[in-house]
Coordinates of C-alpha atoms and ligand atoms in Angstrom, one line a residue:
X1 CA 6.1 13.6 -3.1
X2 CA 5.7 14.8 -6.5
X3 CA 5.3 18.3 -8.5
X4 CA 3.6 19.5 -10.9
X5 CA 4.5 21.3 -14.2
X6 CA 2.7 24.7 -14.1
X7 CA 1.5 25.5 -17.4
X8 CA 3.9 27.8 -18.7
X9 CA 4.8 26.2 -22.4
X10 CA 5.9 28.6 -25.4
X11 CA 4.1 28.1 -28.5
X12 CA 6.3 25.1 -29.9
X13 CA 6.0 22.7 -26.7
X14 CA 2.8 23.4 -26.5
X15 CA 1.6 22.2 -30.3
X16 CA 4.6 19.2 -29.4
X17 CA 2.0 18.1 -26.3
X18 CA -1.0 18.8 -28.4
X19 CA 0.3 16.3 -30.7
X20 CA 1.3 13.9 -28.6
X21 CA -2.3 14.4 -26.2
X22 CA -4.1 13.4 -30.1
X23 CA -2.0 10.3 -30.1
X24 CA -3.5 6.9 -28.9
X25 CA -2.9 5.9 -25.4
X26 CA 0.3 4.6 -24.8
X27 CA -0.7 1.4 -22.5
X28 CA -3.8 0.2 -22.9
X29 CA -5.0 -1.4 -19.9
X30 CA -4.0 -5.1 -21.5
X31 CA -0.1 -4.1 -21.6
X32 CA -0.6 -3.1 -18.3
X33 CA -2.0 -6.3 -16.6
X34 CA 1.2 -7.9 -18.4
X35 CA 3.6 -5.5 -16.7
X36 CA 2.1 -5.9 -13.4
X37 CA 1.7 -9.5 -13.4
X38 CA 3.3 -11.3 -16.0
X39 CA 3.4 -14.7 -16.6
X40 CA 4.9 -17.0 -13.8
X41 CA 8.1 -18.2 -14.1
X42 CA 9.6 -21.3 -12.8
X43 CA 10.9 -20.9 -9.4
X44 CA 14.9 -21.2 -9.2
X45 CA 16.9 -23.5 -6.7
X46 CA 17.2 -19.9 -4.4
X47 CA 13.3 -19.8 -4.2
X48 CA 12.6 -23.2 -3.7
X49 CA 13.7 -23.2 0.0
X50 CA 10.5 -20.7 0.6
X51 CA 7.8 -23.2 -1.0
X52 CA 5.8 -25.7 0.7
X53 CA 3.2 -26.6 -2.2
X54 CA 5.4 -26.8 -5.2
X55 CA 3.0 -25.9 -8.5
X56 CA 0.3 -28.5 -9.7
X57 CA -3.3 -29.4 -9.7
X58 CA -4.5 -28.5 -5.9
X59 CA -7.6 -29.3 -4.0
X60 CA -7.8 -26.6 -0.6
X61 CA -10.7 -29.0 1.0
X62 CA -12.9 -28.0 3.7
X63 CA -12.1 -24.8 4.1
X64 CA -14.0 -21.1 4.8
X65 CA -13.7 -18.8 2.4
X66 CA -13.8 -15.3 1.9
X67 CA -14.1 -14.4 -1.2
X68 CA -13.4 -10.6 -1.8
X69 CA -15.9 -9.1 -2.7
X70 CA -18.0 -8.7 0.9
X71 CA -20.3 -11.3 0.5
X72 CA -20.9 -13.5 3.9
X73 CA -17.9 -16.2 4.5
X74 CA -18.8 -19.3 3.2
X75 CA -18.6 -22.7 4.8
X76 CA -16.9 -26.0 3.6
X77 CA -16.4 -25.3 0.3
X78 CA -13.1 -26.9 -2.0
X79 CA -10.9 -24.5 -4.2
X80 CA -9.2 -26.5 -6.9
X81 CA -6.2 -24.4 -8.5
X82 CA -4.9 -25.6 -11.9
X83 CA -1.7 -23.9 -14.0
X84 CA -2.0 -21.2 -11.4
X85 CA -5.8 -20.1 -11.7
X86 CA -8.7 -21.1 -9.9
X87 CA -10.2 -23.7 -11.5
X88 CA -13.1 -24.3 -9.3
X89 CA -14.9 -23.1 -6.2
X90 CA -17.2 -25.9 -4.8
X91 CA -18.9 -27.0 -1.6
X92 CA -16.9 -29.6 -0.1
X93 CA -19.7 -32.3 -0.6
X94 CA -19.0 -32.2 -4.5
X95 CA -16.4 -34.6 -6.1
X96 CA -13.3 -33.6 -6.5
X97 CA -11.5 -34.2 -9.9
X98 CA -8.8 -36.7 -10.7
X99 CA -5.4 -36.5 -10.0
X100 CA -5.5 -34.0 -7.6
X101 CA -3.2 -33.3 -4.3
X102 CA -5.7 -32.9 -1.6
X103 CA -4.7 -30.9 1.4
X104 CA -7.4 -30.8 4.2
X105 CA -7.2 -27.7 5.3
X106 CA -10.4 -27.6 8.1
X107 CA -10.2 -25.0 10.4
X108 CA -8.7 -22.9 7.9
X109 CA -9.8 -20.0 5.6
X110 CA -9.2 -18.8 2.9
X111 CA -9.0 -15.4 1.4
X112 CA -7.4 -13.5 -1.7
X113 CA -3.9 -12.5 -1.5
X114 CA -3.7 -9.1 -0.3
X115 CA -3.4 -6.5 -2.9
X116 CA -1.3 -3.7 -0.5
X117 CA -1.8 -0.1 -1.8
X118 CA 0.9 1.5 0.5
X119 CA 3.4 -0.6 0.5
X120 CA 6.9 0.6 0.7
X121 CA 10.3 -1.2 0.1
X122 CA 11.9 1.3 2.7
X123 CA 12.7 1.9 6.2
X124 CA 12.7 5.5 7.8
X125 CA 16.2 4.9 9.8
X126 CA 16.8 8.0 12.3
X127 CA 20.7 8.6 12.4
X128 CA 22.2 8.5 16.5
X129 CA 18.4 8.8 17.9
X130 CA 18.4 9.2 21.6
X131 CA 15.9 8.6 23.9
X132 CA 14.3 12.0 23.6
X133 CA 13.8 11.1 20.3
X134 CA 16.5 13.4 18.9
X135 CA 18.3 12.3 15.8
X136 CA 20.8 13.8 13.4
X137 CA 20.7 14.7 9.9
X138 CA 20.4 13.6 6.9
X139 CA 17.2 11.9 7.5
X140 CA 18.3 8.5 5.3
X141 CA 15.6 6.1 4.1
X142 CA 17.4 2.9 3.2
X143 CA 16.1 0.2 0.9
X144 CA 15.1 -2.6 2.2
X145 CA 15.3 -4.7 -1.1
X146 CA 15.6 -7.9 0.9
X147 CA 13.3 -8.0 4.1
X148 CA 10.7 -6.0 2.5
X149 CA 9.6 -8.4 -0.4
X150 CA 9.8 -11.3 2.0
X151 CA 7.7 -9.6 4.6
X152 CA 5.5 -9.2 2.2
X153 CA 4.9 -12.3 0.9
X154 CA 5.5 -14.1 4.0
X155 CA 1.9 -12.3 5.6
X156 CA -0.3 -13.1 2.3
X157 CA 0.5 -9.7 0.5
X158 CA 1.0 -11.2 -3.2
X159 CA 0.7 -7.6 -5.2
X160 CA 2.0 -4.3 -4.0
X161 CA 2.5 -0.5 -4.9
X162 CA 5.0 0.7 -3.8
X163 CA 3.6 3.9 -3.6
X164 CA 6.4 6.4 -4.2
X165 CA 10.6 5.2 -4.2
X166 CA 13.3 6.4 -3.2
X167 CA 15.3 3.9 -5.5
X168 CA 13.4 3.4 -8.9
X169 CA 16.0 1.4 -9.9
X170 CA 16.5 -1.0 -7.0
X171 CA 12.7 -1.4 -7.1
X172 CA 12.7 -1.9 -11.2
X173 CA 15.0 -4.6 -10.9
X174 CA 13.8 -6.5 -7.6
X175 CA 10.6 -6.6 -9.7
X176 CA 12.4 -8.4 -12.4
X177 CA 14.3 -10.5 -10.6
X178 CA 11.0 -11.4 -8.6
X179 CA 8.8 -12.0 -11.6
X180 CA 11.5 -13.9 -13.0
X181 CA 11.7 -16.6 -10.1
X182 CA 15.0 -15.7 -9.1
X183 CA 13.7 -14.4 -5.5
X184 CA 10.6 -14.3 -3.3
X185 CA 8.5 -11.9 -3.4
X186 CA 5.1 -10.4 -4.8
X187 CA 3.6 -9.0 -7.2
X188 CA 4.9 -5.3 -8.0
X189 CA 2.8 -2.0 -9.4
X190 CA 6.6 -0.2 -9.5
X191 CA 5.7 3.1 -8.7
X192 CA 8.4 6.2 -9.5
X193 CA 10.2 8.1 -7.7
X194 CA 8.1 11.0 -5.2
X195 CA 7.6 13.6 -7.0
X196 CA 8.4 16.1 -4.2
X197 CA 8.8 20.3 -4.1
X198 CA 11.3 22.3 -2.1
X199 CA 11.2 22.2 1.7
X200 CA 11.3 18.2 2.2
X201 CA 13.4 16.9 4.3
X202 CA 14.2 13.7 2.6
X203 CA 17.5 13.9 0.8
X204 CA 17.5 11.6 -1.4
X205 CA 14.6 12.4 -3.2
X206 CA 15.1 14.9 -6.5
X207 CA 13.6 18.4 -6.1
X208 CA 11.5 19.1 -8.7
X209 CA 11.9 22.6 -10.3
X210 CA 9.2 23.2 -12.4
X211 CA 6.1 22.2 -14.2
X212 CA 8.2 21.0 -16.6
X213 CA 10.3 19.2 -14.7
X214 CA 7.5 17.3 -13.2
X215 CA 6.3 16.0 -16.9
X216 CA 10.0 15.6 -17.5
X217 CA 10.7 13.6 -14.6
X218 CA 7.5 11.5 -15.2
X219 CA 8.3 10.8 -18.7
X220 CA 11.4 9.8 -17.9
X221 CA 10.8 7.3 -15.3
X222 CA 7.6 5.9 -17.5
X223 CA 10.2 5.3 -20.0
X224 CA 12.2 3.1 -17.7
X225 CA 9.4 1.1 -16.8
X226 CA 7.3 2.1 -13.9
X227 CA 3.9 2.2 -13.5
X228 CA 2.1 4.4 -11.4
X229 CA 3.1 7.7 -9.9
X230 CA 2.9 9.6 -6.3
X231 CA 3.4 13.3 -5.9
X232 CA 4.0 14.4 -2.2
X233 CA 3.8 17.1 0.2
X234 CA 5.2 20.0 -0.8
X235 CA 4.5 19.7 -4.5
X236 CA 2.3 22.8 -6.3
X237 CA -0.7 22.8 -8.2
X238 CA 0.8 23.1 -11.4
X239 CA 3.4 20.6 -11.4
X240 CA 1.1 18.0 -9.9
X241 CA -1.5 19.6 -12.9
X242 CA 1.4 18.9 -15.3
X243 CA 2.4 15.3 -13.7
X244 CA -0.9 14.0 -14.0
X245 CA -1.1 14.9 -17.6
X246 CA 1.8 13.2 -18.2
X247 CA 0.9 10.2 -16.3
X248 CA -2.4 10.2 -17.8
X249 CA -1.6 10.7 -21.5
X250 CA 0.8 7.4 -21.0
X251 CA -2.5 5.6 -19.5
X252 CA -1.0 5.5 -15.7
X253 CA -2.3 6.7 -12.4
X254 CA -1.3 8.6 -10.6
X255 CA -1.6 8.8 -6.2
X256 CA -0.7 11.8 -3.6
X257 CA 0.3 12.3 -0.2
X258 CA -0.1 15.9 -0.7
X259 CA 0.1 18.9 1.8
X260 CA 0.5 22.0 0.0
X261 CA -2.2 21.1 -2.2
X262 CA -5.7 20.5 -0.7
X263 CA -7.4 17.0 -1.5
X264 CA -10.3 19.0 -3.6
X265 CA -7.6 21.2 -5.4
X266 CA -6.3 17.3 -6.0
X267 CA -9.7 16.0 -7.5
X268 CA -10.2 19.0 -9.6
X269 CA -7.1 18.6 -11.2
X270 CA -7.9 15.3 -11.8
X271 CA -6.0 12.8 -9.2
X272 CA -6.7 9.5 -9.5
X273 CA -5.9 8.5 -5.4
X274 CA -5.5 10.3 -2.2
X275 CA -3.0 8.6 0.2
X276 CA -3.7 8.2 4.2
X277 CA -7.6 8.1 4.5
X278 CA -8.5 11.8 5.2
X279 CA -5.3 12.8 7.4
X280 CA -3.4 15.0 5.1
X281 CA -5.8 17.3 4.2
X282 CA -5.0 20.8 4.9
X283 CA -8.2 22.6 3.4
X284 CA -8.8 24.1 7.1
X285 CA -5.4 23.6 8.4
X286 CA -4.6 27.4 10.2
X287 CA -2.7 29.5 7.5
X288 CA -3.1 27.5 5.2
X289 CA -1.6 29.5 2.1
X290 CA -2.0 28.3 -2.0
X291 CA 0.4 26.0 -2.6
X292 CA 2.4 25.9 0.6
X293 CA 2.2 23.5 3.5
X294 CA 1.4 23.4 6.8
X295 CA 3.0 22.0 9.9
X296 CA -0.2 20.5 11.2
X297 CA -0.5 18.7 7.6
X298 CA -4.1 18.0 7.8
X299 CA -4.3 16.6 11.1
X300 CA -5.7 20.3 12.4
X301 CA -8.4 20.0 9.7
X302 CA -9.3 16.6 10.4
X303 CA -9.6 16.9 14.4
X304 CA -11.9 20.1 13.8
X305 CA -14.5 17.9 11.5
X306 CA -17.0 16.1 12.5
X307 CA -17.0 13.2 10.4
X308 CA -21.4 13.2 10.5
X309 CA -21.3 17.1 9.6
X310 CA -22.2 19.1 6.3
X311 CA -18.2 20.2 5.5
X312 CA -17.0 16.2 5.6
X313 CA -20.4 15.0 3.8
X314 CA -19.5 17.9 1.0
X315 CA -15.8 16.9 0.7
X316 CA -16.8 13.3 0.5
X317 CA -19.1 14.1 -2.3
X318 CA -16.7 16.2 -4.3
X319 CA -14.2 13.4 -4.2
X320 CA -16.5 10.5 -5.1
X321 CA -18.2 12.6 -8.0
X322 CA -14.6 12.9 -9.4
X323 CA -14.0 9.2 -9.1
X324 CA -11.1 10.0 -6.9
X325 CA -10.0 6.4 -4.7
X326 CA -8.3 7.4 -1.4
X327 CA -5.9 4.9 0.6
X328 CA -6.3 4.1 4.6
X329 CA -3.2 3.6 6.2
X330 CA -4.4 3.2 9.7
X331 CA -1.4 1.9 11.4
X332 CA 1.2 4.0 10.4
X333 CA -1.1 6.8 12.1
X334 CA -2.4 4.4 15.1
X335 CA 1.1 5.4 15.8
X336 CA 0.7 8.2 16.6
X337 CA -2.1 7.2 19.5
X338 CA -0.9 6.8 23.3
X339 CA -1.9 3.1 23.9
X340 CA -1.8 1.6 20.8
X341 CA -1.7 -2.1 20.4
X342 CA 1.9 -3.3 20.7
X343 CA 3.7 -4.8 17.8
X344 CA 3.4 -8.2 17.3
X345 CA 6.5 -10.9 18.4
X346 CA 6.8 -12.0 15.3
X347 CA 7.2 -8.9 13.7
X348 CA 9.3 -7.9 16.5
X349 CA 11.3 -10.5 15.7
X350 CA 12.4 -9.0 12.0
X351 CA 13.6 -5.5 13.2
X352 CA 17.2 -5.2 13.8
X353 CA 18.4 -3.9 17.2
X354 CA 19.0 -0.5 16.0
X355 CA 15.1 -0.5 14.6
X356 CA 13.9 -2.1 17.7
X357 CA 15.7 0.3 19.8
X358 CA 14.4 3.3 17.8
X359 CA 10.4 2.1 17.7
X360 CA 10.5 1.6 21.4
X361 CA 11.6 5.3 22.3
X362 CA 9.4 6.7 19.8
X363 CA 6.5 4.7 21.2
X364 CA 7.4 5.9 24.6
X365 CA 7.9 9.3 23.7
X366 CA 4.1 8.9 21.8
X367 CA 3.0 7.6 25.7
X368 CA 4.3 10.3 27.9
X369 CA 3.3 13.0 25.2
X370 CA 1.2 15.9 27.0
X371 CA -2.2 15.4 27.7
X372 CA -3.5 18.0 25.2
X373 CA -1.4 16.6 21.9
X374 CA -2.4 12.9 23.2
X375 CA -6.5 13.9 23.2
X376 CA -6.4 15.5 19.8
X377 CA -4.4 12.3 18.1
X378 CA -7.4 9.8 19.7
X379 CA -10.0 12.2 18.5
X380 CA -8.2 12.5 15.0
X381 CA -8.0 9.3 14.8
X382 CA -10.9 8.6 15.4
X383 CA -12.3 11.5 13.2
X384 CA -9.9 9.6 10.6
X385 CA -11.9 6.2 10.9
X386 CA -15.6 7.7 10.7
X387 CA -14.6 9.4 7.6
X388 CA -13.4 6.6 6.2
X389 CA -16.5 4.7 6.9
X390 CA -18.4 7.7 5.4
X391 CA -16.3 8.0 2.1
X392 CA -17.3 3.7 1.5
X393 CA -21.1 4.6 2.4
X394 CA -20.9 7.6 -0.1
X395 CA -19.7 5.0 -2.9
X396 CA -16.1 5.9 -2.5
X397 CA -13.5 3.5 -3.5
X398 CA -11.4 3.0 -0.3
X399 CA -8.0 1.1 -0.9
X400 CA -5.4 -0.5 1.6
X401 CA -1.9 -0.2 3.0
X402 CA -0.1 0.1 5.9
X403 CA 2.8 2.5 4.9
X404 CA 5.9 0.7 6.7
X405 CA 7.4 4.2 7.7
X406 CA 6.8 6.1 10.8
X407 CA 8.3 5.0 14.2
X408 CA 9.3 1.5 13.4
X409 CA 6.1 0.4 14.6
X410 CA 4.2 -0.4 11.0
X411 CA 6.4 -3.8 9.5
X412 CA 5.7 -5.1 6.0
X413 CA 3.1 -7.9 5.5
X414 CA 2.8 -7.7 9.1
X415 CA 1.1 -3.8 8.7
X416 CA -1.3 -5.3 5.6
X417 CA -2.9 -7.8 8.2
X418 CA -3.0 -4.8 11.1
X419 CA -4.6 -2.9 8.5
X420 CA -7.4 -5.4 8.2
X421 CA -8.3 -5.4 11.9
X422 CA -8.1 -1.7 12.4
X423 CA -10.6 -1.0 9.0
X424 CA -12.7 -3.7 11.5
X425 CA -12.2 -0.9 14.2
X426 CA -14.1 1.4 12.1
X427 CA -16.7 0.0 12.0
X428 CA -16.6 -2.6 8.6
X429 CA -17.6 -6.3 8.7
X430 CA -14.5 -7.9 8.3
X431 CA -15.3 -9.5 4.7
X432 CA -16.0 -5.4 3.5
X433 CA -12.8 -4.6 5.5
X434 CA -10.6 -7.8 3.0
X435 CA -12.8 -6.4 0.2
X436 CA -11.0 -3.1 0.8
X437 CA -7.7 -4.9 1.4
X438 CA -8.2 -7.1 -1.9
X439 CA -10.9 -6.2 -4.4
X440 CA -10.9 -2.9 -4.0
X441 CA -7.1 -2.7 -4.9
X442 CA -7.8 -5.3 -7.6
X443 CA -10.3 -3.0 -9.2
X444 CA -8.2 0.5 -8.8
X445 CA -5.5 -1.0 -10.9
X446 CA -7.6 -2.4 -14.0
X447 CA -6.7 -6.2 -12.9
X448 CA -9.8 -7.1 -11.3
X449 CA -10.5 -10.1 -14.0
X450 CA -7.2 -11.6 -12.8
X451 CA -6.8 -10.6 -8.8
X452 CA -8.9 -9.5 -6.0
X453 CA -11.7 -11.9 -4.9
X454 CA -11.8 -15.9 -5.3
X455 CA -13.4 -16.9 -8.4
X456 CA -12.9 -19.6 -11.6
X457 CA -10.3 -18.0 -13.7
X458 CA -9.0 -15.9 -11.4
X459 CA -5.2 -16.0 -10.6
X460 CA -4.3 -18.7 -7.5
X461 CA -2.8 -15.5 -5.4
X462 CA -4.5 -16.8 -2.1
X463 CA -4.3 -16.4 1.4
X464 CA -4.7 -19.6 4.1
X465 CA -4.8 -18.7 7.6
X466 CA -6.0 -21.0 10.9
X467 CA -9.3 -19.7 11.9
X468 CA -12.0 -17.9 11.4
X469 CA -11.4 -14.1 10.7
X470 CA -14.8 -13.4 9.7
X471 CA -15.8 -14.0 13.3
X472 CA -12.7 -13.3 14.7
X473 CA -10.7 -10.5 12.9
X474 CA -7.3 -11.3 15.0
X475 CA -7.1 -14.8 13.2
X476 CA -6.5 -12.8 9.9
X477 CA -2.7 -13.0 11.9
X478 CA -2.3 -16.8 11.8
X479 CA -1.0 -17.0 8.1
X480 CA -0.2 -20.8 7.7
X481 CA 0.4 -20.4 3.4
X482 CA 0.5 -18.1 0.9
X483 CA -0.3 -19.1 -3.1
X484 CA 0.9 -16.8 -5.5
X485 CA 0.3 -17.8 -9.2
X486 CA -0.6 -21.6 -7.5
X487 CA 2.4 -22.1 -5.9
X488 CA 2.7 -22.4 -2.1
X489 CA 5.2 -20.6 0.0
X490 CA 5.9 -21.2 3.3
X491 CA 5.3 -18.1 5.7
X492 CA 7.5 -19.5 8.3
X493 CA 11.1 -19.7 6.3
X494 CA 10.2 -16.5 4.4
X495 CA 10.1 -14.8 8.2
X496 CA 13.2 -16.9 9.6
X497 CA 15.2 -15.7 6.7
X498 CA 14.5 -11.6 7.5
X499 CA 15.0 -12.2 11.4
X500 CA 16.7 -9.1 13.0
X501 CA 17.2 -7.7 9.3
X502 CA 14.1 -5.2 8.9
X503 CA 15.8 -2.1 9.3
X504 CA 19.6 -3.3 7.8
X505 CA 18.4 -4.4 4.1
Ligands
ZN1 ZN1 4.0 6.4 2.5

């Protein structure tokens, strides 16, 4: 949740900003691949428990691949991985070189580690929630510095953003400790804390006060080593105006899950991404005031367009000729539909009892909704998937994540792969649907040369799963191994070490 700095600067600041605006870019797009994915370091003695391939030179033989960038699956083909890159990409016919380990891998495909766009490192808890779904105050969002990165990892996610923190610091240093071998994890675009205007009800987040204090706050937290930037919903015009400046004069993007500022208001200002698909956008929403938010946030304005009609193909136009990506983050708002496919037992598996107990009476509460509020959620969200569709066919850059927040019900790792099948629900083919998961992501933070697809020269972040998702989307569940930077970690003692702890830490 982030604000902007209206433009209100005396004469002084403003020739100060003016100055520093004529200065060269702070982090060219080199420095920034290096921050985000550094060079490997060796594993420690409290990581090796998690691998199953230790680093070497690899041959993945007889295995389907797909690749990331939407082409067709491919067939029998070899992947050889050397010093953490791909080194090759064959069929399996041709000869493999020497002194190589060879693991047949038939039945088995491959794709590119997931590159999760809305991926938090936090739980939503609900203090003392009853059945009725009643809970007390403070809402707290804990960090859940442990679980979260081995979720991750553990379901073929090997680079996140975290997409707006509620403990910059916590997520700094898990970053560090991560990159540095000394826990499992992936790869981390750290993004700062929300940037966030009066009215939300998330205490732990700073309020900003100005325009000011938006360029303030994301100066400050550039400084300390973040990333990227989110502003959220009750944020203004001119402090998001003011943030993006900011963000932008230091060469770093900035995202939004906005409310009180309307997704074209977002573009014209000059917003790099627009978080959850078309769902928070409150051009239409009833009342809807300048810079204030509404209580429908966008879902009134989505139900009420037709996704085919002249208003969606305009606002689809105006974003795409502004270059502005937007992020889908179907399952957090599958939610929100009666019906909706259960959560899986293994994901089950890694809430606590207090997070299990909570998702269950939310989904029931979502079940025995009334009629009326359960119609316009399934026609929202379907409204919600056809615009999606319509922003790719437009030439829209649509991202992936599955926001781990709502009722429980959206896990880490687990969510990325959910993701996947629901973006198959829309309508995709499932190898568009990974491109959105993995290129797509790749290409939105500058590091497409390095992650995102399977080529030579690439990095070995790499995905193995039994099956074929490219017939059968539901396979993209059966992770068997995960490669980041070449080495092979084991999905199955990543997910035995969070049991029951999703929710605690
Ligand atoms: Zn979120």
């Amino acid at each position: 949740m982030s604000r902007l700095y209206p433009r209100l600067c005396i004469v002084p600041l403003c020739a100060a900003l003016l100055l520093s605006a004529a200065a060269p870019a702070a982090q060219p797009p080199l420095a920034l691949a290096s921050r985000i994915l550094p060079t490997a370091a060796a594993p420690t003695p409290a990581v090796l428990p998690y691998i199953k391939v230790p680093a070497g030179r690899i041959a993945l033989t007889h295995v389907r691949v797909i690749d990331g960038t939407g082409q067709p699956a491919q067939a029998e083909r070899t992947i050889v991985i050397a010093d953490g890159k791909i080194v090759a990409v064959s069929p399996a016919t041709a000869p493999l070189p020497p002194d190589v380990r060879v693991l047949d891998l038939s039945g088995q495909t491959v794709l590119p580690g997931i590159v999760g766009m809305h991926d938090h490192l936090f739980y939503i808890a609900r203090p003392d929630i009853d059945a009725a779904g009643k809970s007390e105050p403070p809402l707290m969002v804990p960090e859940m510095a442990f679980s979260a990165p081995r979720l991750y990892l553990a379901n073929g996610v090997t680079t996140i953003r975290t997409t707006g923190s509620v403990e910059p610091n916590t997520d700094l240093n898990l970053k560090q400790m991560i990159d540095a071998g000394r826990i499992p994890g992936p790869h981390m675009d750290v993004t700062g804390p929300y940037l966030e205007g009066p009215g939300s009800p998330f205490i732990q987040m700073h309020i900003l006060k100005d325009a000011a204090d938006a360029r303030r706050t994301v100066a400050f937290w550039a400084d300390r080593g973040v990333t990227s930037f989110k502003a959220y919903m009750f944020i203004n015009r001119a402090e998001l105006k003011a943030a993006i400046d900011e963000a932008h004069r230091r060469g770093l993007k900035i995202t939004g899950h906005l409310c009180a500022v309307t997704y074209r208001e977002a573009a014209a200002l000059g917003i790099d991404d627009l978080e959850h698909g078309f769902f928070v956008n409150t051009e239409n929403d009833p009342g809807k005031k300048p810079d204030s938010c509404t209580k429908s946030d966008g879902e009134d304005t989505l139900a009420a367009m037709d996704p085919n009609g002249p208003a969606a193909k305009s606002l689809i136009a105006d974003l795409v000729s502004h270059h502005v990506a937007v992020t889908s983050t179907l399952p957090v708002f599958e939610q929100r539909v009666a019906g909706h496919a259960p959560l899986w037992p293994r994901a089950m598996a890694a809430l606590t009892p207090e997070a299990r107990e909570s998702y269950l009476y939310l989904r029931n509460l979502t079940a025995n909704a009334p009629e009326e509020t359960r119609a316009r959620n399934a026609v929202a969200f379907q409204h919600g998937l056809a615009m999606e569709r319509a922003f790719v066919a437009a030439g829209g850059l649509l991202l992936a994540g599955p926001d781990p927040t709502g009722n429980g019900g959206v896990v880490p790792g687990f969510g990325d792969l959910r993701e996947i099948e629901l973006l198959v629900e829309a309508g995709f083919s499932p190898e568009q649907a990974v491109r959105v998961a993995t290129l797509n992501g790749a290409t939105y933070l500058g590091l497409q040369a390095r992650i995102g697809s399977i080529a030579p020269g690439k990095d070995a972040d790499l995905l193995v799963v039994k099956g074929d998702p490219s017939r059968t989307i539901t396979d993209i569940q059966n992770v068997e191994l995960v490669f980041k930077d070449g080495i092979g970690y084991d999905p199955g003692a990543l997910l035995q070490s969070v049991r029951g702890r999703y929710g605690e830490y």
